[in-house]
Amino acid sequence: MKRNAIILEKHLSVGQVGNVAAILMGQLAQLDTKLFSKEPVIDKDQVQHAGIQYSTVILKAGSGQIANLAKLLVENAAINAVVFTATGQSLNNQFEIYAQSIKQSRLEETGPVGIAISGEDSEVRQLTKKFSLLK
């Protein structure tokens, strides 16, 4: 069984938490198309529900911890991982500038504010056991 974890910078505001988590989960779903059901999940009132297939936990950490985890996972093919940064937060609707800035920077320079990971449940749990639940 798989598991997803979204680890967010512990000083984000409530609005930033929602925004960064949504961005990360969207990108994670692109990396692993099995995270969500291909078939719609529709109730008796014909309302469609989210088709998430694996548990997702939201955790908190410091920016340095997020950067360290991201670097650790660069060569781990068993785990899908994607980060989002303060650079991305600052460039609203400016994707070309964002992409160019990221390509010219080291990770710490971009200010990591979140990372999403997906993989086998036991491995994701092992990688995230030092982080606290976001409350």
mmCIF file with all atom_site columns, C-alpha atoms in Angstrom:
data_model
loop_
_atom_site.group_PDB
_atom_site.id
_atom_site.type_symbol
_atom_site.label_atom_id
_atom_site.label_alt_id
_atom_site.label_comp_id
_atom_site.label_asym_id
_atom_site.label_entity_id
_atom_site.label_seq_id
_atom_site.pdbx_PDB_ins_code
_atom_site.Cartn_x
_atom_site.Cartn_y
_atom_site.Cartn_z
_atom_site.occupancy
_atom_site.B_iso_or_equiv
_atom_site.pdbx_formal_charge
_atom_site.auth_seq_id
_atom_site.auth_comp_id
_atom_site.auth_asym_id
_atom_site.auth_atom_id
_atom_site.pdbx_PDB_model_num
ATOM 1   C CA . MET A 1 1   ? 0.000   0.000  0.000   1.00 0.00 ? 1   MET A CA 1
ATOM 2   C CA . LYS A 1 2   ? 1.149   3.523  -0.752  1.00 0.00 ? 2   LYS A CA 1
ATOM 3   C CA . ARG A 1 3   ? 1.201   6.638  1.408   1.00 0.00 ? 3   ARG A CA 1
ATOM 4   C CA . ASN A 1 4   ? 1.530   10.336 0.675   1.00 0.00 ? 4   ASN A CA 1
ATOM 5   C CA . ALA A 1 5   ? 3.055   12.932 2.968   1.00 0.00 ? 5   ALA A CA 1
ATOM 6   C CA . ILE A 1 6   ? 3.065   16.682 2.555   1.00 0.00 ? 6   ILE A CA 1
ATOM 7   C CA . ILE A 1 7   ? 5.606   18.394 4.802   1.00 0.00 ? 7   ILE A CA 1
ATOM 8   C CA . LEU A 1 8   ? 5.114   22.138 5.132   1.00 0.00 ? 8   LEU A CA 1
ATOM 9   C CA . GLU A 1 9   ? 7.288   24.863 6.593   1.00 0.00 ? 9   GLU A CA 1
ATOM 10  C CA . LYS A 1 10  ? 6.129   25.330 10.180  1.00 0.00 ? 10  LYS A CA 1
ATOM 11  C CA . HIS A 1 11  ? 5.777   29.134 9.960   1.00 0.00 ? 11  HIS A CA 1
ATOM 12  C CA . LEU A 1 12  ? 3.353   29.299 7.012   1.00 0.00 ? 12  LEU A CA 1
ATOM 13  C CA . SER A 1 13  ? 0.059   31.118 7.537   1.00 0.00 ? 13  SER A CA 1
ATOM 14  C CA . VAL A 1 14  ? -3.211  29.196 7.263   1.00 0.00 ? 14  VAL A CA 1
ATOM 15  C CA . GLY A 1 15  ? -3.771  30.518 3.737   1.00 0.00 ? 15  GLY A CA 1
ATOM 16  C CA . GLN A 1 16  ? -0.252  29.603 2.673   1.00 0.00 ? 16  GLN A CA 1
ATOM 17  C CA . VAL A 1 17  ? -0.675  26.088 4.117   1.00 0.00 ? 17  VAL A CA 1
ATOM 18  C CA . GLY A 1 18  ? -3.734  25.505 1.940   1.00 0.00 ? 18  GLY A CA 1
ATOM 19  C CA . ASN A 1 19  ? -2.105  26.981 -1.143  1.00 0.00 ? 19  ASN A CA 1
ATOM 20  C CA . VAL A 1 20  ? 1.208   25.139 -0.869  1.00 0.00 ? 20  VAL A CA 1
ATOM 21  C CA . ALA A 1 21  ? -0.476  21.815 -0.012  1.00 0.00 ? 21  ALA A CA 1
ATOM 22  C CA . ALA A 1 22  ? -2.779  22.111 -3.035  1.00 0.00 ? 22  ALA A CA 1
ATOM 23  C CA . ILE A 1 23  ? 0.105   22.929 -5.383  1.00 0.00 ? 23  ILE A CA 1
ATOM 24  C CA . LEU A 1 24  ? 2.204   20.034 -4.088  1.00 0.00 ? 24  LEU A CA 1
ATOM 25  C CA . MET A 1 25  ? -0.617  17.478 -4.219  1.00 0.00 ? 25  MET A CA 1
ATOM 26  C CA . GLY A 1 26  ? -1.504  18.530 -7.750  1.00 0.00 ? 26  GLY A CA 1
ATOM 27  C CA . GLN A 1 27  ? 2.068   18.024 -8.911  1.00 0.00 ? 27  GLN A CA 1
ATOM 28  C CA . LEU A 1 28  ? 2.351   14.731 -7.020  1.00 0.00 ? 28  LEU A CA 1
ATOM 29  C CA . ALA A 1 29  ? -0.793  13.494 -8.788  1.00 0.00 ? 29  ALA A CA 1
ATOM 30  C CA . GLN A 1 30  ? 0.863   14.263 -12.121 1.00 0.00 ? 30  GLN A CA 1
ATOM 31  C CA . LEU A 1 31  ? 3.938   12.262 -11.140 1.00 0.00 ? 31  LEU A CA 1
ATOM 32  C CA . ASP A 1 32  ? 1.855   9.254  -10.060 1.00 0.00 ? 32  ASP A CA 1
ATOM 33  C CA . THR A 1 33  ? -1.417  8.965  -11.950 1.00 0.00 ? 33  THR A CA 1
ATOM 34  C CA . LYS A 1 34  ? -2.552  6.142  -9.641  1.00 0.00 ? 34  LYS A CA 1
ATOM 35  C CA . LEU A 1 35  ? -2.978  8.463  -6.632  1.00 0.00 ? 35  LEU A CA 1
ATOM 36  C CA . PHE A 1 36  ? -6.544  9.185  -7.696  1.00 0.00 ? 36  PHE A CA 1
ATOM 37  C CA . SER A 1 37  ? -9.121  6.810  -9.131  1.00 0.00 ? 37  SER A CA 1
ATOM 38  C CA . LYS A 1 38  ? -9.695  7.018  -12.875 1.00 0.00 ? 38  LYS A CA 1
ATOM 39  C CA . GLU A 1 39  ? -13.382 6.267  -12.254 1.00 0.00 ? 39  GLU A CA 1
ATOM 40  C CA . PRO A 1 40  ? -15.549 8.936  -10.622 1.00 0.00 ? 40  PRO A CA 1
ATOM 41  C CA . VAL A 1 41  ? -16.805 8.283  -7.087  1.00 0.00 ? 41  VAL A CA 1
ATOM 42  C CA . ILE A 1 42  ? -20.433 9.442  -7.156  1.00 0.00 ? 42  ILE A CA 1
ATOM 43  C CA . ASP A 1 43  ? -22.957 9.210  -4.338  1.00 0.00 ? 43  ASP A CA 1
ATOM 44  C CA . LYS A 1 44  ? -26.721 8.591  -4.595  1.00 0.00 ? 44  LYS A CA 1
ATOM 45  C CA . ASP A 1 45  ? -27.333 12.356 -4.933  1.00 0.00 ? 45  ASP A CA 1
ATOM 46  C CA . GLN A 1 46  ? -25.056 12.355 -7.993  1.00 0.00 ? 46  GLN A CA 1
ATOM 47  C CA . VAL A 1 47  ? -22.406 14.436 -6.195  1.00 0.00 ? 47  VAL A CA 1
ATOM 48  C CA . GLN A 1 48  ? -18.840 13.556 -7.186  1.00 0.00 ? 48  GLN A CA 1
ATOM 49  C CA . HIS A 1 49  ? -16.376 12.872 -4.348  1.00 0.00 ? 49  HIS A CA 1
ATOM 50  C CA . ALA A 1 50  ? -12.569 12.906 -4.305  1.00 0.00 ? 50  ALA A CA 1
ATOM 51  C CA . GLY A 1 51  ? -11.147 9.616  -5.535  1.00 0.00 ? 51  GLY A CA 1
ATOM 52  C CA . ILE A 1 52  ? -7.935  9.629  -3.484  1.00 0.00 ? 52  ILE A CA 1
ATOM 53  C CA . GLN A 1 53  ? -6.683  6.041  -3.219  1.00 0.00 ? 53  GLN A CA 1
ATOM 54  C CA . TYR A 1 54  ? -3.917  6.351  -0.603  1.00 0.00 ? 54  TYR A CA 1
ATOM 55  C CA . SER A 1 55  ? -3.609  7.941  2.832   1.00 0.00 ? 55  SER A CA 1
ATOM 56  C CA . THR A 1 56  ? -2.233  11.474 2.891   1.00 0.00 ? 56  THR A CA 1
ATOM 57  C CA . VAL A 1 57  ? -0.768  13.083 5.992   1.00 0.00 ? 57  VAL A CA 1
ATOM 58  C CA . ILE A 1 58  ? 0.177   16.754 6.470   1.00 0.00 ? 58  ILE A CA 1
ATOM 59  C CA . LEU A 1 59  ? 3.265   17.363 8.599   1.00 0.00 ? 59  LEU A CA 1
ATOM 60  C CA . LYS A 1 60  ? 5.394   20.358 9.599   1.00 0.00 ? 60  LYS A CA 1
ATOM 61  C CA . ALA A 1 61  ? 9.148   20.999 9.546   1.00 0.00 ? 61  ALA A CA 1
ATOM 62  C CA . GLY A 1 62  ? 11.717  23.724 9.178   1.00 0.00 ? 62  GLY A CA 1
ATOM 63  C CA . SER A 1 63  ? 12.890  24.928 5.780   1.00 0.00 ? 63  SER A CA 1
ATOM 64  C CA . GLY A 1 64  ? 16.292  23.283 6.285   1.00 0.00 ? 64  GLY A CA 1
ATOM 65  C CA . GLN A 1 65  ? 14.669  19.950 7.122   1.00 0.00 ? 65  GLN A CA 1
ATOM 66  C CA . ILE A 1 66  ? 12.570  20.183 3.953   1.00 0.00 ? 66  ILE A CA 1
ATOM 67  C CA . ALA A 1 67  ? 15.688  20.922 1.869   1.00 0.00 ? 67  ALA A CA 1
ATOM 68  C CA . ASN A 1 68  ? 17.590  18.023 3.462   1.00 0.00 ? 68  ASN A CA 1
ATOM 69  C CA . LEU A 1 69  ? 14.751  15.591 2.743   1.00 0.00 ? 69  LEU A CA 1
ATOM 70  C CA . ALA A 1 70  ? 14.496  16.794 -0.858  1.00 0.00 ? 70  ALA A CA 1
ATOM 71  C CA . LYS A 1 71  ? 18.215  16.268 -1.438  1.00 0.00 ? 71  LYS A CA 1
ATOM 72  C CA . LEU A 1 72  ? 18.082  12.838 0.212   1.00 0.00 ? 72  LEU A CA 1
ATOM 73  C CA . LEU A 1 73  ? 15.344  11.768 -2.211  1.00 0.00 ? 73  LEU A CA 1
ATOM 74  C CA . VAL A 1 74  ? 17.006  12.962 -5.447  1.00 0.00 ? 74  VAL A CA 1
ATOM 75  C CA . GLU A 1 75  ? 18.316  9.506  -6.282  1.00 0.00 ? 75  GLU A CA 1
ATOM 76  C CA . ASN A 1 76  ? 15.570  7.442  -4.619  1.00 0.00 ? 76  ASN A CA 1
ATOM 77  C CA . ALA A 1 77  ? 13.529  6.084  -7.523  1.00 0.00 ? 77  ALA A CA 1
ATOM 78  C CA . ALA A 1 78  ? 11.072  4.387  -5.146  1.00 0.00 ? 78  ALA A CA 1
ATOM 79  C CA . ILE A 1 79  ? 9.768   7.733  -3.819  1.00 0.00 ? 79  ILE A CA 1
ATOM 80  C CA . ASN A 1 80  ? 8.125   10.474 -5.864  1.00 0.00 ? 80  ASN A CA 1
ATOM 81  C CA . ALA A 1 81  ? 9.041   13.858 -4.417  1.00 0.00 ? 81  ALA A CA 1
ATOM 82  C CA . VAL A 1 82  ? 8.344   17.458 -5.376  1.00 0.00 ? 82  VAL A CA 1
ATOM 83  C CA . VAL A 1 83  ? 9.125   20.737 -3.577  1.00 0.00 ? 83  VAL A CA 1
ATOM 84  C CA . PHE A 1 84  ? 7.628   24.205 -3.628  1.00 0.00 ? 84  PHE A CA 1
ATOM 85  C CA . THR A 1 85  ? 9.514   27.315 -2.550  1.00 0.00 ? 85  THR A CA 1
ATOM 86  C CA . ALA A 1 86  ? 9.266   30.935 -1.496  1.00 0.00 ? 86  ALA A CA 1
ATOM 87  C CA . THR A 1 87  ? 10.487  31.754 -5.013  1.00 0.00 ? 87  THR A CA 1
ATOM 88  C CA . GLY A 1 88  ? 7.342   30.128 -6.395  1.00 0.00 ? 88  GLY A CA 1
ATOM 89  C CA . GLN A 1 89  ? 5.156   31.927 -3.859  1.00 0.00 ? 89  GLN A CA 1
ATOM 90  C CA . SER A 1 90  ? 6.564   35.284 -4.934  1.00 0.00 ? 90  SER A CA 1
ATOM 91  C CA . LEU A 1 91  ? 5.969   34.871 -8.670  1.00 0.00 ? 91  LEU A CA 1
ATOM 92  C CA . ASN A 1 92  ? 2.204   34.789 -9.085  1.00 0.00 ? 92  ASN A CA 1
ATOM 93  C CA . ASN A 1 93  ? 1.207   33.777 -12.632 1.00 0.00 ? 93  ASN A CA 1
ATOM 94  C CA . GLN A 1 94  ? 4.784   34.183 -13.903 1.00 0.00 ? 94  GLN A CA 1
ATOM 95  C CA . PHE A 1 95  ? 5.696   30.589 -14.704 1.00 0.00 ? 95  PHE A CA 1
ATOM 96  C CA . GLU A 1 96  ? 8.457   31.337 -17.216 1.00 0.00 ? 96  GLU A CA 1
ATOM 97  C CA . ILE A 1 97  ? 10.266  33.623 -14.756 1.00 0.00 ? 97  ILE A CA 1
ATOM 98  C CA . TYR A 1 98  ? 9.718   31.084 -11.973 1.00 0.00 ? 98  TYR A CA 1
ATOM 99  C CA . ALA A 1 99  ? 11.103  28.169 -14.014 1.00 0.00 ? 99  ALA A CA 1
ATOM 100 C CA . GLN A 1 100 ? 14.140  30.187 -15.119 1.00 0.00 ? 100 GLN A CA 1
ATOM 101 C CA . SER A 1 101 ? 14.835  31.357 -11.566 1.00 0.00 ? 101 SER A CA 1
ATOM 102 C CA . ILE A 1 102 ? 14.641  27.807 -10.195 1.00 0.00 ? 102 ILE A CA 1
ATOM 103 C CA . LYS A 1 103 ? 16.988  26.488 -12.901 1.00 0.00 ? 103 LYS A CA 1
ATOM 104 C CA . GLN A 1 104 ? 19.601  29.098 -11.949 1.00 0.00 ? 104 GLN A CA 1
ATOM 105 C CA . SER A 1 105 ? 19.443  28.569 -8.173  1.00 0.00 ? 105 SER A CA 1
ATOM 106 C CA . ARG A 1 106 ? 20.493  26.075 -5.534  1.00 0.00 ? 106 ARG A CA 1
ATOM 107 C CA . LEU A 1 107 ? 17.661  24.654 -3.442  1.00 0.00 ? 107 LEU A CA 1
ATOM 108 C CA . GLU A 1 108 ? 18.401  26.630 -0.260  1.00 0.00 ? 108 GLU A CA 1
ATOM 109 C CA . GLU A 1 109 ? 18.448  29.883 -2.266  1.00 0.00 ? 109 GLU A CA 1
ATOM 110 C CA . THR A 1 110 ? 14.844  29.285 -3.354  1.00 0.00 ? 110 THR A CA 1
ATOM 111 C CA . GLY A 1 111 ? 13.518  28.961 0.224   1.00 0.00 ? 111 GLY A CA 1
ATOM 112 C CA . PRO A 1 112 ? 11.759  25.576 0.428   1.00 0.00 ? 112 PRO A CA 1
ATOM 113 C CA . VAL A 1 113 ? 8.290   25.902 1.998   1.00 0.00 ? 113 VAL A CA 1
ATOM 114 C CA . GLY A 1 114 ? 7.003   22.389 1.311   1.00 0.00 ? 114 GLY A CA 1
ATOM 115 C CA . ILE A 1 115 ? 7.702   18.953 -0.051  1.00 0.00 ? 115 ILE A CA 1
ATOM 116 C CA . ALA A 1 116 ? 5.278   16.207 -1.040  1.00 0.00 ? 116 ALA A CA 1
ATOM 117 C CA . ILE A 1 117 ? 6.387   12.596 -1.168  1.00 0.00 ? 117 ILE A CA 1
ATOM 118 C CA . SER A 1 118 ? 4.659   9.412  -2.245  1.00 0.00 ? 118 SER A CA 1
ATOM 119 C CA . GLY A 1 119 ? 5.772   5.822  -2.027  1.00 0.00 ? 119 GLY A CA 1
ATOM 120 C CA . GLU A 1 120 ? 5.379   2.589  -0.137  1.00 0.00 ? 120 GLU A CA 1
ATOM 121 C CA . ASP A 1 121 ? 3.729   3.179  3.235   1.00 0.00 ? 121 ASP A CA 1
ATOM 122 C CA . SER A 1 122 ? 6.594   1.836  5.356   1.00 0.00 ? 122 SER A CA 1
ATOM 123 C CA . GLU A 1 123 ? 9.249   3.874  3.524   1.00 0.00 ? 123 GLU A CA 1
ATOM 124 C CA . VAL A 1 124 ? 7.258   7.119  3.688   1.00 0.00 ? 124 VAL A CA 1
ATOM 125 C CA . ARG A 1 125 ? 6.635   6.526  7.409   1.00 0.00 ? 125 ARG A CA 1
ATOM 126 C CA . GLN A 1 126 ? 10.352  5.936  7.978   1.00 0.00 ? 126 GLN A CA 1
ATOM 127 C CA . LEU A 1 127 ? 11.313  9.111  6.093   1.00 0.00 ? 127 LEU A CA 1
ATOM 128 C CA . THR A 1 128 ? 8.773   11.273 7.939   1.00 0.00 ? 128 THR A CA 1
ATOM 129 C CA . LYS A 1 129 ? 8.844   9.896  11.495  1.00 0.00 ? 129 LYS A CA 1
ATOM 130 C CA . LYS A 1 130 ? 10.831  12.888 12.812  1.00 0.00 ? 130 LYS A CA 1
ATOM 131 C CA . PHE A 1 131 ? 8.207   15.407 11.664  1.00 0.00 ? 131 PHE A CA 1
ATOM 132 C CA . SER A 1 132 ? 5.142   16.497 13.669  1.00 0.00 ? 132 SER A CA 1
ATOM 133 C CA . LEU A 1 133 ? 1.538   16.573 12.510  1.00 0.00 ? 133 LEU A CA 1
ATOM 134 C CA . LEU A 1 134 ? 0.456   19.981 11.295  1.00 0.00 ? 134 LEU A CA 1
ATOM 135 C CA . LYS A 1 135 ? -2.207  21.314 13.637  1.00 0.00 ? 135 LYS A CA 1
#
